[in-house]
Coordinates of C-alpha atoms in Angstrom, one line a residue:
X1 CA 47.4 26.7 -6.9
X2 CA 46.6 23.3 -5.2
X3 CA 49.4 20.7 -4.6
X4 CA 49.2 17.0 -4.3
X5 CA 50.3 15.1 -0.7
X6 CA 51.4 11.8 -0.2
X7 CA 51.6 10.6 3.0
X8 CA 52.6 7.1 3.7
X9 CA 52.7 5.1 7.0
X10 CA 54.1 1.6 7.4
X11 CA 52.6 -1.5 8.1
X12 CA 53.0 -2.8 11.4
X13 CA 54.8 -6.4 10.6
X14 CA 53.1 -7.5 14.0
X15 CA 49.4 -7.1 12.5
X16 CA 48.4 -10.2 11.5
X17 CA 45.8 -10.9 9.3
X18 CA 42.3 -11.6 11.5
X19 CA 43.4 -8.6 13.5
X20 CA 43.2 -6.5 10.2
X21 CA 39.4 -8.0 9.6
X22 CA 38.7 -6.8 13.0
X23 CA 40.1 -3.7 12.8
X24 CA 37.3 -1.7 10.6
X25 CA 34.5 -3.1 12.7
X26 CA 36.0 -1.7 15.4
X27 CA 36.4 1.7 14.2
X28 CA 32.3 1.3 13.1
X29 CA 31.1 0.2 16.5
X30 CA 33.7 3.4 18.3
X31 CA 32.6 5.7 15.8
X32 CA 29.0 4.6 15.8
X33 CA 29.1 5.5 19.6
X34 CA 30.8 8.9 19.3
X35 CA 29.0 9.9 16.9
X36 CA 25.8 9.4 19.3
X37 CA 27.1 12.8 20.8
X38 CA 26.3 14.7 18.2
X39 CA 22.6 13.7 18.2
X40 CA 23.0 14.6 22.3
X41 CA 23.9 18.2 20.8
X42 CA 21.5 18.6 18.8
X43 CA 17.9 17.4 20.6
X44 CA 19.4 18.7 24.1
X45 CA 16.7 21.8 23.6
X46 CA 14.0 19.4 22.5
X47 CA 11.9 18.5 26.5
X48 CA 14.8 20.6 28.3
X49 CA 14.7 24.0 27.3
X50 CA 13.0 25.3 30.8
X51 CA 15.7 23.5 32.6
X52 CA 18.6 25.3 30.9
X53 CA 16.3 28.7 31.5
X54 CA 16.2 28.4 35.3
X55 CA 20.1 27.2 34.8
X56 CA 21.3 30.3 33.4
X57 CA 18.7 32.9 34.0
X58 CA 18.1 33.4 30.9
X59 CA 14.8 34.5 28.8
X60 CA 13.3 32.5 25.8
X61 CA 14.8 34.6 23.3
X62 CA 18.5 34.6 24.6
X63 CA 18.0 31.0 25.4
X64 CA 17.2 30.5 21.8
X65 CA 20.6 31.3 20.9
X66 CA 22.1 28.4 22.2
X67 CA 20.4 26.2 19.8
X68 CA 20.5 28.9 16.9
X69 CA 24.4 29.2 17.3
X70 CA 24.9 25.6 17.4
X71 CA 23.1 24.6 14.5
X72 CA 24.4 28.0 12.2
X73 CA 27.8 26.8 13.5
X74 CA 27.1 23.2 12.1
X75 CA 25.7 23.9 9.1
X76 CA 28.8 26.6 8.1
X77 CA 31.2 23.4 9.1
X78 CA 29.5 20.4 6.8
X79 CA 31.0 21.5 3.6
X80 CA 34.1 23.5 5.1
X81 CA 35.0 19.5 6.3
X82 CA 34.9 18.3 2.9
X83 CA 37.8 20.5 2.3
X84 CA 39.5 20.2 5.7
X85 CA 39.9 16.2 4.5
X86 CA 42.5 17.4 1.7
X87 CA 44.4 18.8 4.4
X88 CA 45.3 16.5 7.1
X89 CA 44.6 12.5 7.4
X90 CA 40.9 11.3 8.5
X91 CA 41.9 10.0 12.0
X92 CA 43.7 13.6 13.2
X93 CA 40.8 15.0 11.7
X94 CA 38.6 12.6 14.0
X95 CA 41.0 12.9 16.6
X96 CA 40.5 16.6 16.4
X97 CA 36.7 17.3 16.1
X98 CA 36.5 14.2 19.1
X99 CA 38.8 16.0 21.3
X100 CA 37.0 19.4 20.9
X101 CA 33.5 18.2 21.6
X102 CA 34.7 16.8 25.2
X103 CA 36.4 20.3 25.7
X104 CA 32.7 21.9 24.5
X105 CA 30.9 19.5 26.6
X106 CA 32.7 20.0 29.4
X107 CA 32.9 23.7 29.1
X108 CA 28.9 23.8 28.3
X109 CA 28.3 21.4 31.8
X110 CA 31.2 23.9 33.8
X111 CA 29.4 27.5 33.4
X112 CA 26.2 28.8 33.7
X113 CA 27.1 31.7 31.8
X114 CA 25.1 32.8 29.1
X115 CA 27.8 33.8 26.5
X116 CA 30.0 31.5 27.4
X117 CA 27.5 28.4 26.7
X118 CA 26.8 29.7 23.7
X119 CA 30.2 29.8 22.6
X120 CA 31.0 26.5 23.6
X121 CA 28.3 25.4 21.8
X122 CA 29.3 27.2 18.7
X123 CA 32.5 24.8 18.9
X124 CA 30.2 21.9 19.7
X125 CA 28.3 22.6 16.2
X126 CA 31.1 22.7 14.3
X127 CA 33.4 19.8 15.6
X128 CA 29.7 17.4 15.4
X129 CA 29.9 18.2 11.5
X130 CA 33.2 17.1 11.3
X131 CA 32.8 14.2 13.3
X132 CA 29.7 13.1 11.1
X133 CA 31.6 14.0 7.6
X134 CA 34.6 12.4 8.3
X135 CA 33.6 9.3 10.4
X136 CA 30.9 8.5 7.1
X137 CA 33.6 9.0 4.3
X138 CA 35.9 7.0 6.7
X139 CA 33.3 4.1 6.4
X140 CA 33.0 4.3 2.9
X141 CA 36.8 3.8 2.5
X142 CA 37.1 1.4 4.8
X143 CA 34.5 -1.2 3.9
X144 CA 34.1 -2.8 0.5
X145 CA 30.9 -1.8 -1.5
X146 CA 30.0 -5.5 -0.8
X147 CA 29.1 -4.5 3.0
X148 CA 28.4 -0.5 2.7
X149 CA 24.6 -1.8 3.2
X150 CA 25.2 -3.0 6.7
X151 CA 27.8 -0.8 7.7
X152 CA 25.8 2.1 6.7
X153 CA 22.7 1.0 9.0
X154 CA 24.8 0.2 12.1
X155 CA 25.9 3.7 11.8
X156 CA 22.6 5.1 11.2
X157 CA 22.0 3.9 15.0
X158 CA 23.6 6.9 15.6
X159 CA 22.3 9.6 12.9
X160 CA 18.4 8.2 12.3
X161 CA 17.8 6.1 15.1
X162 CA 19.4 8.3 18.4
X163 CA 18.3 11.9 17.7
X164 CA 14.8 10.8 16.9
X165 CA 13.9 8.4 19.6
X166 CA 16.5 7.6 22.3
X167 CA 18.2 10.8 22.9
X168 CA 15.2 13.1 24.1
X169 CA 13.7 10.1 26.3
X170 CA 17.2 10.0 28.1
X171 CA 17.5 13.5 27.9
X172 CA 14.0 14.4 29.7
X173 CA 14.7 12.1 32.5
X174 CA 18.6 13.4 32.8
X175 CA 17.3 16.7 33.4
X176 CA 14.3 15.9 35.4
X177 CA 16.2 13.6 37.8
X178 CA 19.8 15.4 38.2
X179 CA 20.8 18.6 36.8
X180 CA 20.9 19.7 33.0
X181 CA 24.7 19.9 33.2
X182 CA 24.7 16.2 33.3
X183 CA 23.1 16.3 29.9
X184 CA 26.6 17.4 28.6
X185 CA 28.6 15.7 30.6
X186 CA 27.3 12.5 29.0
X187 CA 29.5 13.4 26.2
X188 CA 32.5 12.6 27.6
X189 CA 32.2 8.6 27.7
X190 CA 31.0 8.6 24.5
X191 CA 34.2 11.0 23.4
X192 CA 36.3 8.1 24.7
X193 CA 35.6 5.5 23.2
X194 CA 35.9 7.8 19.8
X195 CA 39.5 8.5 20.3
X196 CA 39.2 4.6 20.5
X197 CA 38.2 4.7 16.9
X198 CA 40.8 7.4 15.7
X199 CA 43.6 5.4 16.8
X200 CA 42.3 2.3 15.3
X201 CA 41.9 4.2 11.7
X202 CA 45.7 5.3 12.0
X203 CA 46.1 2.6 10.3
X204 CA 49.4 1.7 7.5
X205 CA 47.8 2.7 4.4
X206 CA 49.4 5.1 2.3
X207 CA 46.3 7.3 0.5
X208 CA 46.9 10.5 -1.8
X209 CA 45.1 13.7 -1.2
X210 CA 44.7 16.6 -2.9
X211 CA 45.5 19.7 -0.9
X212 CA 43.2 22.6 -1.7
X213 CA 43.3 26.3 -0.7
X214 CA 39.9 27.2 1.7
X215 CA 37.8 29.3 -0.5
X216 CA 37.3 32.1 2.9
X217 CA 35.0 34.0 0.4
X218 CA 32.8 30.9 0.1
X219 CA 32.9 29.9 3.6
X220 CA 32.0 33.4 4.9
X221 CA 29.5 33.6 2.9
X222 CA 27.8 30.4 3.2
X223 CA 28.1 31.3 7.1
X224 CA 26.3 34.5 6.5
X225 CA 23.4 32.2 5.0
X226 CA 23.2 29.5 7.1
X227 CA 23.0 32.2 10.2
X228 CA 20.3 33.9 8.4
X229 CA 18.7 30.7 7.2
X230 CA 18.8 29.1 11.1
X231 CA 17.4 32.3 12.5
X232 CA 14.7 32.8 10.0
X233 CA 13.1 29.1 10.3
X234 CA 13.5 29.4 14.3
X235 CA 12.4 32.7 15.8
X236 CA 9.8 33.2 11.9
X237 CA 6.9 31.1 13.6
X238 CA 7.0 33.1 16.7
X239 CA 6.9 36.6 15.2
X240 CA 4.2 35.3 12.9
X241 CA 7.3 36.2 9.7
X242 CA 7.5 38.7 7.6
X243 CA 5.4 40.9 10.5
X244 CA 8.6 41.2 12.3
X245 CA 11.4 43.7 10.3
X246 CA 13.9 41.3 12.0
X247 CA 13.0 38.3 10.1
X248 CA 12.7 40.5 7.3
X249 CA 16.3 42.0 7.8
X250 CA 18.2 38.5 8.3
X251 CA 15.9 37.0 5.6
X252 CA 17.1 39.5 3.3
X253 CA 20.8 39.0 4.5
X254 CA 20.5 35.3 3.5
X255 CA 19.1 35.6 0.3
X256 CA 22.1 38.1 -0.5
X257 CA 24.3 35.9 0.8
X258 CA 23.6 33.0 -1.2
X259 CA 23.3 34.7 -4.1
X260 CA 26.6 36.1 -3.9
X261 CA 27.9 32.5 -2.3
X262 CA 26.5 30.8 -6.0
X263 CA 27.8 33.3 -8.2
X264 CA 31.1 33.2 -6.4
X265 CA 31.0 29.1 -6.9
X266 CA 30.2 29.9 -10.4
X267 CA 33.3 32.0 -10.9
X268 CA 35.7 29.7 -8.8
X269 CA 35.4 26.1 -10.4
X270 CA 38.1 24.8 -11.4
X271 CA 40.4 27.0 -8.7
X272 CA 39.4 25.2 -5.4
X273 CA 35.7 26.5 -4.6
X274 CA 34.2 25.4 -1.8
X275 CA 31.4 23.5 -3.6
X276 CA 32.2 21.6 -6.6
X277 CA 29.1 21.5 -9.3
X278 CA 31.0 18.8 -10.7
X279 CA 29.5 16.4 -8.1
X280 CA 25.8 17.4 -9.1
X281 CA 27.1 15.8 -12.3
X282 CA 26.0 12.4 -10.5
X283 CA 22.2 11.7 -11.4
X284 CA 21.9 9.5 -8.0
X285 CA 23.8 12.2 -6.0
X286 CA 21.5 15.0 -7.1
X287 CA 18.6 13.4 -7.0
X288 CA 19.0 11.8 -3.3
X289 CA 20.5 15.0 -2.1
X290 CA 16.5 16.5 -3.5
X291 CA 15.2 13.3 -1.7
X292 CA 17.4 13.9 1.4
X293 CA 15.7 17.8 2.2
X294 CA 12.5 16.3 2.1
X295 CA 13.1 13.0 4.2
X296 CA 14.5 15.5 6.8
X297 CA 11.7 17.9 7.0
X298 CA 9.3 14.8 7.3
X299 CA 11.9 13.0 10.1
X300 CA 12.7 16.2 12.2
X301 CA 9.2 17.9 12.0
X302 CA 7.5 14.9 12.8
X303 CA 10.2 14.3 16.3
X304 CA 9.3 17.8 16.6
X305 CA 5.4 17.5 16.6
X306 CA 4.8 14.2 18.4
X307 CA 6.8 15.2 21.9
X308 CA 4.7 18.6 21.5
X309 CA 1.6 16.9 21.2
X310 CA 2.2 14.5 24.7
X311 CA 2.8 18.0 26.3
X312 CA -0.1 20.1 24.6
X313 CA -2.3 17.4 25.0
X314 CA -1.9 14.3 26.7
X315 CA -0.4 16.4 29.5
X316 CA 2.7 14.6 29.9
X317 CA 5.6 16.5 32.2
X318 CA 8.1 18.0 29.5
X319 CA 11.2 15.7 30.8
X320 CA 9.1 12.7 30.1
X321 CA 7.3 13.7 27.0
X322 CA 10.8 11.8 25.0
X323 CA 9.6 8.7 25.9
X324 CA 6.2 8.8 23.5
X325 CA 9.0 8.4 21.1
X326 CA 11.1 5.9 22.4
X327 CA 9.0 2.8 21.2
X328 CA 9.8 3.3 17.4
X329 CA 13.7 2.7 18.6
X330 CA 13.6 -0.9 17.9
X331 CA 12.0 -0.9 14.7
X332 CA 14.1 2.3 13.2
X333 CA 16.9 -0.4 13.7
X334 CA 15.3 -3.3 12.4
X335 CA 14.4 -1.5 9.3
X336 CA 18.3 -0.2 9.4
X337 CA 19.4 -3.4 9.7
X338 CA 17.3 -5.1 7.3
X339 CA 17.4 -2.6 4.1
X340 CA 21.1 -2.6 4.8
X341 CA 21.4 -6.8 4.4
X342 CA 19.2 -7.1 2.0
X343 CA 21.3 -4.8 -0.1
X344 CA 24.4 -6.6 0.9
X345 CA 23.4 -10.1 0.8
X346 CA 20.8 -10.0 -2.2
X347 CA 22.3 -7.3 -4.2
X348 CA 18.9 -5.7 -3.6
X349 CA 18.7 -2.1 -5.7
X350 CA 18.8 0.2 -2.5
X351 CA 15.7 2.4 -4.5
X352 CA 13.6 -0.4 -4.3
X353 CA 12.6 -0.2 -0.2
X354 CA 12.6 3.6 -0.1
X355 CA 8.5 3.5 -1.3
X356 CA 7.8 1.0 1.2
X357 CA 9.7 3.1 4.0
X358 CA 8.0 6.0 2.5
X359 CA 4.4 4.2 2.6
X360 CA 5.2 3.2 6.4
X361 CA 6.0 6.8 7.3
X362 CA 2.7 8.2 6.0
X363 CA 0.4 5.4 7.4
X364 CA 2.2 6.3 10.5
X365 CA 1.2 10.2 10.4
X366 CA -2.3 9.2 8.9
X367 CA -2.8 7.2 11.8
X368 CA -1.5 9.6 14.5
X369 CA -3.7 12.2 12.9
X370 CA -6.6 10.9 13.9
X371 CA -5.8 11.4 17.5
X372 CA -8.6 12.6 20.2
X373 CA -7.8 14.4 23.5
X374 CA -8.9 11.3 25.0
X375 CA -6.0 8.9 23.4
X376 CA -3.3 7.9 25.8
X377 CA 0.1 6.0 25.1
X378 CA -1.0 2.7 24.2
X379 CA -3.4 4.3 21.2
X380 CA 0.1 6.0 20.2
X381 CA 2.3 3.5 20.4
X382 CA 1.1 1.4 16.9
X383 CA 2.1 4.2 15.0
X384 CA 4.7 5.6 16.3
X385 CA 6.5 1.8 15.9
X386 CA 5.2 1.9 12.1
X387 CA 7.4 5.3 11.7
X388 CA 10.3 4.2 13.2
X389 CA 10.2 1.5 10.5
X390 CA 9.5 3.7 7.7
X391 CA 13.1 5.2 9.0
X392 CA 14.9 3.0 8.6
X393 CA 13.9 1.6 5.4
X394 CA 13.7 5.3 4.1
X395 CA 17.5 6.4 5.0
X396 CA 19.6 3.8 4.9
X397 CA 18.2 2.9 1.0
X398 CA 18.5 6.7 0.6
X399 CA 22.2 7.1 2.0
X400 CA 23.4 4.7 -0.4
X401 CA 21.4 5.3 -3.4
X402 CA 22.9 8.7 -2.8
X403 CA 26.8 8.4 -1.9
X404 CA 27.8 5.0 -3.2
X405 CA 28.8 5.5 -6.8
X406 CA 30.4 8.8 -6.1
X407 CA 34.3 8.6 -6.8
X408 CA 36.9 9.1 -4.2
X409 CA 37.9 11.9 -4.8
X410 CA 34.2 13.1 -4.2
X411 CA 32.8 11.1 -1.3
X412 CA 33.5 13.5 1.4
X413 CA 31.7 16.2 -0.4
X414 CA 28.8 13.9 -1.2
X415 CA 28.8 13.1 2.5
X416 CA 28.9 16.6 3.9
X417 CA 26.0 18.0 1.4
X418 CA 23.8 15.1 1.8
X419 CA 23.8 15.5 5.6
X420 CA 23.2 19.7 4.9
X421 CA 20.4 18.8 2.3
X422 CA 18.8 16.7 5.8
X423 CA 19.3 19.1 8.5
X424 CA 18.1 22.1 6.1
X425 CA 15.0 20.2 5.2
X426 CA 14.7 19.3 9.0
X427 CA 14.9 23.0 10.1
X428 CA 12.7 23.7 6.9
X429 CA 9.9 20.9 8.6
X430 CA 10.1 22.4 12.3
X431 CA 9.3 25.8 11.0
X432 CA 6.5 24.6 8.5
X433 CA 4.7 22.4 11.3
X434 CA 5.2 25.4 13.9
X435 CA 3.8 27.5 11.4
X436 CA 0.9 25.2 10.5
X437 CA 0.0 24.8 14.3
X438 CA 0.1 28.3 15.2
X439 CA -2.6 29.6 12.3
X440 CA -4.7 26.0 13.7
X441 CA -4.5 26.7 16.9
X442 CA -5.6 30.4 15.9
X443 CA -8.9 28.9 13.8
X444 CA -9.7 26.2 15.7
X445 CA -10.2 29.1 18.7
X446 CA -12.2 31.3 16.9
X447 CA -14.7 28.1 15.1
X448 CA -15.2 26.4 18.3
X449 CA -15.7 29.6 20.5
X450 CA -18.8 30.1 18.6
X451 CA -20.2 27.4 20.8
X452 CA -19.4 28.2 24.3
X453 CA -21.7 31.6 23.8
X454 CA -22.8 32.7 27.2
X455 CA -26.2 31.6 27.6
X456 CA -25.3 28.3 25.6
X457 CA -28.0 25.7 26.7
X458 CA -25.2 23.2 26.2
X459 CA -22.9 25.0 27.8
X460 CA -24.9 25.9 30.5
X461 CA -26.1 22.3 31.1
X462 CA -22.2 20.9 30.7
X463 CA -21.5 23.3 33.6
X464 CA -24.1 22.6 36.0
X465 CA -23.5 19.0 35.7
X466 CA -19.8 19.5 36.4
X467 CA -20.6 21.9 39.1
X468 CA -23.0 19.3 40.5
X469 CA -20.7 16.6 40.5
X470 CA -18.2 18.4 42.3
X471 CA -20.3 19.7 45.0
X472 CA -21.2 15.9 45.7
X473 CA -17.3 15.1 46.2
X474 CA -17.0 18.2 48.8
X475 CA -17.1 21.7 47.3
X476 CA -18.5 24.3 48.6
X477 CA -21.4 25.3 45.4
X478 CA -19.5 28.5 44.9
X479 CA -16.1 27.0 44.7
X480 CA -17.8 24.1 42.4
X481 CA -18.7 27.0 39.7
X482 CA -15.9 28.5 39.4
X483 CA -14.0 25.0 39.2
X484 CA -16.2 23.6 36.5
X485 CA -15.7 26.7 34.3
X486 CA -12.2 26.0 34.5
X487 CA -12.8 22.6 33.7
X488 CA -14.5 23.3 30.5
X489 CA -11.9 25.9 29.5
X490 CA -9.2 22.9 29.8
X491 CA -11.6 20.8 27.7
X492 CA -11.9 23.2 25.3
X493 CA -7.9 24.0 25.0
X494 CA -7.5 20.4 24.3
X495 CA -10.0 20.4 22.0
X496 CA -8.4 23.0 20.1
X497 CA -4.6 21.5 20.4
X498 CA -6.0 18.3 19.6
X499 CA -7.6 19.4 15.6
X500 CA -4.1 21.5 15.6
X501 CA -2.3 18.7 15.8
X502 CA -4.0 15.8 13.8
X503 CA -3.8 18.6 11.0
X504 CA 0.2 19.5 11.7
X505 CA 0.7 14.8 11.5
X506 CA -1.9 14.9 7.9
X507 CA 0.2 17.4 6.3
X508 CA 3.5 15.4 7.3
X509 CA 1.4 12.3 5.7
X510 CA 0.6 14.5 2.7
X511 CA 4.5 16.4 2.4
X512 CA 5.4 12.8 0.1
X513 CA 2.9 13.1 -1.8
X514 CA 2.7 16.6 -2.7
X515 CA 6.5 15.8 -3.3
X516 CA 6.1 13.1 -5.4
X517 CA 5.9 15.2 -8.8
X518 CA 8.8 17.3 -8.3
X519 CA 10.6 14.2 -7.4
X520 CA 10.0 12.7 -11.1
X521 CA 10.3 15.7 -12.4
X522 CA 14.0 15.9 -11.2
X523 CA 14.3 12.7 -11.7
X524 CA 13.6 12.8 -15.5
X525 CA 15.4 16.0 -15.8
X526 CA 18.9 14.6 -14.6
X527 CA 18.6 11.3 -17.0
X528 CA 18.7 13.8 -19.9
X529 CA 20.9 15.6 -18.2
X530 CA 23.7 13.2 -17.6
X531 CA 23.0 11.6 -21.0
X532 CA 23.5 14.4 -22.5
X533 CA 26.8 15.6 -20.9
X534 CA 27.6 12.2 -18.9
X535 CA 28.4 11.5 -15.0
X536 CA 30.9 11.0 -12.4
X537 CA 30.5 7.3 -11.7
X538 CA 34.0 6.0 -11.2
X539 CA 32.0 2.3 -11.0
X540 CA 31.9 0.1 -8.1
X541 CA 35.9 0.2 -7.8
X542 CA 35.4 3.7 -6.0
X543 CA 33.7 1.9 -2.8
X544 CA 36.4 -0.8 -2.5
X545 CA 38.9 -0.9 0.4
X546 CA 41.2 1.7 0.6
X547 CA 44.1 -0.6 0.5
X548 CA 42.8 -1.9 -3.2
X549 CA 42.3 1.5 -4.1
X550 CA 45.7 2.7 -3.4
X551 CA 48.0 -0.2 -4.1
X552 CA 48.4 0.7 -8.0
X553 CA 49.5 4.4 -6.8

């Protein structure tokens, strides 16, 4: 049976009216800040990984766990905070999930213990998803639908903009300059100054929740998938899939599990299920959470692919191969900042600049994929600046299309699946692309070994010229053969990374519009749906300020 809870907290008579203005920006900027430790937790494999190897000893596949654990951990906790939300006020929940990712960062920058990391980083995954789930419905509670827009991008600093571009470039040069425990320890300012935020949102409103029972059933199951699911799209790349009875084992485990996790939604709505269908009832909430899986398979795969090309083939140092994506920072937030003003101050449809974001993204990838092993930062830096604003065109439109006409009752829900729809599709894109570049890599070997036959005039002239020119600078002739076949095998690795990876940034151009149809499709499919059976638009009333909304309870 659920119950209803009213809990009610005075006004301070001291608060005086410009203070209470003040107060919700506050909590933005504070939360916008703590919630830049969640993209620390997730990107802190992305240029360290042989860092943290040497640190604990460990080998690729145990060291794989960490990241596995964390993000199974997150994904399991993004719709169980939906539900922890009925239970106890949005600041002790922020409180909470901000206290226990200081404790996990501290604990993950104390030990260099295998097992013990990985369990602290179980904890990380799970308090980041309540951080992000309940900070976001906080926002939308706290701001009017008049300035969601804006609020929306400023927080998308955190969610878009740090992961992508700022966290790995800080990250590489953390690790490369001090120790990888610092990377962690990094946390703990930005933790601060989200307590900050908490106590600020304690404010003197008196709101009405609905208490629900946790569905355990649900939950355990869902974490049987999303373990499955995380380990499947990780470790299927490297085992070349279904070749491996592993993958096939855990791959079957998921598909049982969300089978049985759907048909045991089915049977609980209407008696507290951990998903509610009723919130797919919302044309715009379906179809951006279809929207969402995508974006994040192009936005993770291609932050993914771009630091693996400055390794593979501009031969950057891992710790420093971040910064090749650092330059799209500025414009992620200009296009944040000015999808999300538009939208406030002009009333602008927020479906209107997701094409043009989409249209950035793909020049961006079409551009990059016409990379040589010759091309160097500056040949990178055009595009990579034109996909950072196709970002933030693309998500903040896309976050508000999506959430902003759910009902109150529904918000955190909306918020908690749209972010699972984006880190599925992102873990969906990183296995795709790996995919993709392994069977390149493989063809581009075998074509291009054709010509470097021995007894190839060209090769045999390419040599000798090589071998010549280093004998002139001081090598002994012997020495200079052997050092010019090794310089034609590098050549020829590049070459073969280079056509891998120009292929793995067209197909990211291409994802949209091989998209693009199932996208209407949907599309068309929910308009006859909800006309059929209706919606759960409550109407712009459900974004107003939480005091409006509650002051006729």
């Amino acid at each position: 049976m659920t119950r209803f809870a009213a809990t009610r907290h005075l006004r301070t008579a001291e608060r005086d009216e410009p203070k209470a203005s003040l107060r919700p920006w506050l909590v933005l900027v504070f939360l916008s800040i703590a919630a830049t430790m969640d993209a620390v937790n997730s990107t802190v494999l992305v240029v360290t990984r042989g860092h943290l190897m040497g640190g604990t000893h460990a080998t690729p596949d145990e060291i794989a766990w960490i990241n596995m654990t964390y993000l199974a951990a997150k994904l399991t906790a993004l719709p169980a905070s939906a539900w922890m939300m009925s239970c106890a006020s949005p600041s002790r929940l922020l409180a909470g999930a901000i206290a226990a990712l200081i404790a996990s960062s501290l604990g993950c920058s104390a030990t260099d213990d295998l097992g013990w990391l990985i369990g602290w980083r179980v904890l990380q995954g799970a308090a980041g998803a309540t951080l992000l789930v309940v900070g976001q419905t906080l926002l939308f509670s706290m701001f009017p639908r008049s300035r969601q827009g804006i609020v929306q991008g400023l927080f998308a600093f955190a969610t878009i903009m740090a992961p992508t571009t700022l966290t790995p470039s800080l990250q590489g040069w953390i690790a490369d300059t001090h120790s990888w425990s610092w990377l962690f320890a990094a946390n703990v300012p930005l933790g601060t100054a989200g307590l900050f935020a908490a106590f600020l949102a304690a404010d003197g409103q008196t709101t009405v929740r609905l208490v629900r029972r946790l569905d355990g059933v649900g939950l355990v199951l869902f974490a049987l998938f999303a373990t499955a699911f995380v380990f499947v799209t990780q470790e299927g790349s490297r085992y070349n899939w279904f070749d491996e009875p592993e993958i096939i084992e855990y791959f079957a485990l998921g598909s049982a599990a969300i089978l049985a996790f759907m048909a045991w939604q089915f049977t609980k709505q209407g008696r507290d299920p951990l998903l509610d269908f009723v919130i797919f009832r919302d044309e715009h909430f379906t179809f951006g959470f279809v929207v969402s899986f995508v974006a994040g398979c192009a936005l993770f795969g291609s932050a993914f692919v771009i630091p693996a090309f400055a390794t593979g083939v501009l031969d950057f140092p891992p710790a420093y191969a971040g910064f090749v994506l650092l330059p799209g920072g500025p414009l992620v937030c200009v296009g944040l900042l000015a999808a999300g003003g538009l939208i406030d101050a002009r009333g602008l449809d927020p479906a209107k600049p997701i094409p043009l974001g989409i249209v950035c993204f793909m020049a961006a990838m079409w551009a990059l994929s016409g990379s040589t092993s010759g091309s160097g930062l500056s040949d990178l830096i055009p595009p990579i600046m034109l996909r950072g604003l196709g970002l933030g065109l693309l998500f903040v439109s896309l976050t508000l299309l999506t959430l902003r006409d759910l009902g109150p009752e529904m918000i955190a829900q909306g918020v908690a699946l749209f972010n699972l729809g984006r880190q599925m599709g992102g873990q969906f894109g990183i296995a795709w692309l790996s995919t993709i570049l392994d069977n390149q890599n493989a063809q581009n070997r075998t074509v291009l070994s054709q010509y470097l036959a021995p007894g190839e005039h060209a090769v045999t002239e390419r040599q000798d010229a090589v071998a010549n020119y280093l004998t002139s600078r001081g090598y002994f002739p012997e020495e200079a053969g052997t050092a010019a076949t090794a310089v034609i095998q590098k050549a020829f690795a590049q070459q073969v990374a280079t056509l891998s990876f120009n292929a793995c940034f067209l197909a990211i151009a291409l994802l949209f519009i091989a998209a693009v149809p199932v996208l209407i499709a949907t599309k068309l499919t929910l308009g006859r749906l909800v006309g059929r059976h209706g919606n759960l638009k409550q109407g712009p009333a459900c974004l107003e300020n939480t005091n409006e909304r509650t002051s006729d309870l």
